[in-house]
XYZ file of C-alpha atoms in Angstrom:
175
model
C -262.525 -34.134 99.174
C -259.501 -35.670 98.300
C -258.650 -38.684 99.994
C -255.339 -37.814 100.529
C -256.195 -34.722 102.739
C -258.876 -36.205 104.609
C -258.438 -37.289 108.614
C -258.746 -40.419 106.943
C -255.191 -41.036 106.349
C -252.857 -39.843 109.568
C -249.427 -39.263 108.991
C -247.315 -40.413 112.113
C -243.239 -41.135 112.505
C -242.043 -44.902 112.218
C -241.759 -46.815 115.549
C -241.119 -50.945 116.589
C -244.353 -50.997 117.009
C -244.884 -50.985 113.305
C -243.521 -54.454 112.418
C -246.261 -55.986 110.919
C -248.015 -53.244 110.010
C -245.396 -52.097 107.865
C -244.554 -55.982 107.002
C -247.868 -56.113 105.611
C -247.367 -53.040 103.493
C -244.537 -54.319 101.777
C -245.302 -57.805 100.448
C -249.261 -56.774 99.540
C -247.282 -54.173 97.624
C -244.101 -56.270 96.258
C -244.772 -56.545 92.927
C -246.348 -53.311 91.989
C -243.231 -51.684 93.902
C -241.053 -53.983 91.850
C -241.929 -52.506 88.862
C -240.284 -48.572 89.810
C -237.937 -49.458 92.232
C -235.332 -52.470 92.874
C -236.486 -54.911 95.281
C -236.073 -55.194 98.869
C -232.968 -56.584 99.553
C -233.070 -60.577 100.558
C -234.286 -60.794 104.112
C -235.513 -57.866 104.531
C -239.390 -58.861 103.980
C -239.636 -60.909 106.975
C -240.393 -59.887 110.611
C -236.670 -59.996 111.358
C -235.728 -58.502 108.446
C -238.348 -54.922 108.595
C -237.598 -55.211 112.559
C -233.682 -54.757 112.160
C -234.571 -51.689 109.322
C -237.710 -50.105 112.458
C -234.268 -50.081 114.913
C -232.003 -48.369 112.187
C -234.602 -45.933 111.377
C -235.648 -45.204 114.862
C -232.236 -44.683 115.931
C -231.725 -42.907 112.582
C -234.904 -40.110 114.089
C -233.127 -40.007 117.269
C -229.836 -38.664 116.219
C -231.687 -36.400 113.497
C -230.294 -38.235 110.663
C -233.181 -39.127 109.135
C -237.299 -38.801 109.000
C -239.449 -41.248 108.820
C -243.428 -41.705 108.454
C -246.154 -44.054 108.443
C -249.197 -42.816 106.113
C -251.972 -45.267 108.022
C -256.133 -45.588 107.024
C -258.396 -47.545 108.370
C -255.727 -49.745 110.718
C -253.382 -49.991 108.035
C -250.200 -48.774 106.119
C -251.087 -47.216 102.677
C -247.618 -45.271 102.227
C -243.483 -44.872 103.285
C -242.066 -41.596 103.473
C -238.263 -41.151 104.227
C -235.836 -37.987 104.164
C -232.404 -38.875 104.977
C -230.123 -36.442 106.215
C -227.107 -35.549 103.281
C -225.622 -32.487 104.436
C -226.685 -30.018 107.097
C -229.064 -28.190 105.050
C -230.069 -31.038 102.375
C -232.155 -33.945 103.293
C -232.975 -36.583 100.291
C -236.600 -37.352 99.719
C -238.018 -41.402 98.965
C -241.423 -42.750 99.010
C -243.740 -45.560 98.438
C -247.835 -45.552 97.605
C -249.380 -49.102 98.862
C -251.255 -49.817 94.461
C -254.837 -49.696 96.860
C -254.425 -45.642 96.829
C -252.102 -44.660 94.308
C -253.587 -41.719 91.815
C -255.738 -40.588 95.268
C -254.017 -38.044 95.902
C -252.394 -39.457 99.029
C -249.078 -38.849 98.274
C -249.477 -35.218 97.138
C -251.090 -34.742 100.185
C -248.724 -35.905 102.941
C -245.685 -35.685 101.130
C -246.710 -31.759 101.383
C -247.709 -32.714 105.333
C -244.319 -34.929 105.769
C -241.922 -32.627 104.293
C -243.038 -29.800 106.945
C -242.563 -32.095 109.178
C -238.905 -33.297 108.047
C -237.910 -30.122 107.842
C -238.087 -28.857 111.421
C -237.490 -32.061 113.035
C -234.057 -32.767 111.026
C -233.643 -28.216 111.035
C -232.879 -28.539 106.665
C -234.084 -26.711 104.372
C -233.612 -27.999 100.951
C -234.983 -31.868 99.974
C -233.522 -33.411 97.124
C -235.624 -36.049 95.343
C -235.251 -38.561 91.809
C -237.448 -40.432 90.095
C -238.058 -42.409 86.761
C -239.199 -40.733 83.410
C -241.140 -44.609 83.679
C -242.865 -43.793 86.561
C -244.652 -40.334 85.145
C -247.208 -40.196 88.744
C -244.214 -39.906 90.782
C -242.577 -36.874 88.878
C -246.605 -35.347 88.524
C -246.080 -35.923 92.854
C -242.985 -33.768 92.713
C -244.222 -31.054 90.618
C -247.754 -30.719 92.613
C -245.334 -30.592 95.233
C -243.024 -28.127 93.828
C -239.887 -29.469 93.212
C -238.545 -29.017 90.302
C -235.967 -30.818 87.728
C -232.550 -30.706 88.373
C -230.128 -33.045 86.379
C -230.508 -36.791 85.607
C -228.472 -39.658 86.823
C -228.268 -43.250 85.607
C -227.836 -45.546 88.282
C -225.919 -48.768 87.340
C -228.600 -50.755 87.719
C -231.466 -52.660 85.301
C -234.721 -52.750 86.959
C -236.912 -55.310 84.650
C -233.788 -55.537 82.417
C -233.937 -51.985 81.197
C -230.641 -49.787 82.413
C -232.591 -47.122 85.116
C -232.431 -43.272 84.616
C -233.792 -41.016 86.393
C -234.016 -37.788 86.769
C -233.503 -35.116 89.988
C -235.772 -33.058 91.582
C -234.965 -29.876 94.267
C -237.303 -27.902 96.393
C -236.632 -25.300 98.609
C -238.001 -23.704 102.052
C -239.410 -20.452 101.423
C -239.538 -20.860 97.084
């Protein structure tokens, strides 16, 4: 059985009780994440920063403006998925998988589950995502989940002293 599909992984909506576990996930994977995405803003990686961020996410979920999930294994967060509504029918997808679970099928299996839940919760039929060509694992996850390339975007930012270029992907229910 693929590690991402088994009962060992549980997908749960974020809640205010997740502060300590989410902070541990973000701190223990900080340097891994920063290989692929911009660093978190100043003050985010503190108990107060995580608590403030969770308050926003919980409020957005209650208002139907977003869907945010954590993947738990053995009492620890190993991945997170964010779905932000960008219009009436479309949500943008973002995710992070901790280094200890990277390449083990967690992102693919749990993303499929998260998309199904977010589609119902947000009442959307289309999902968009962006990934860097420098992160082929993320692109593989998107493609395994049925996302197709829909364009490119160059950000006016640098990651590890290089201009960031992202590839856009899209997926629609029923396709």
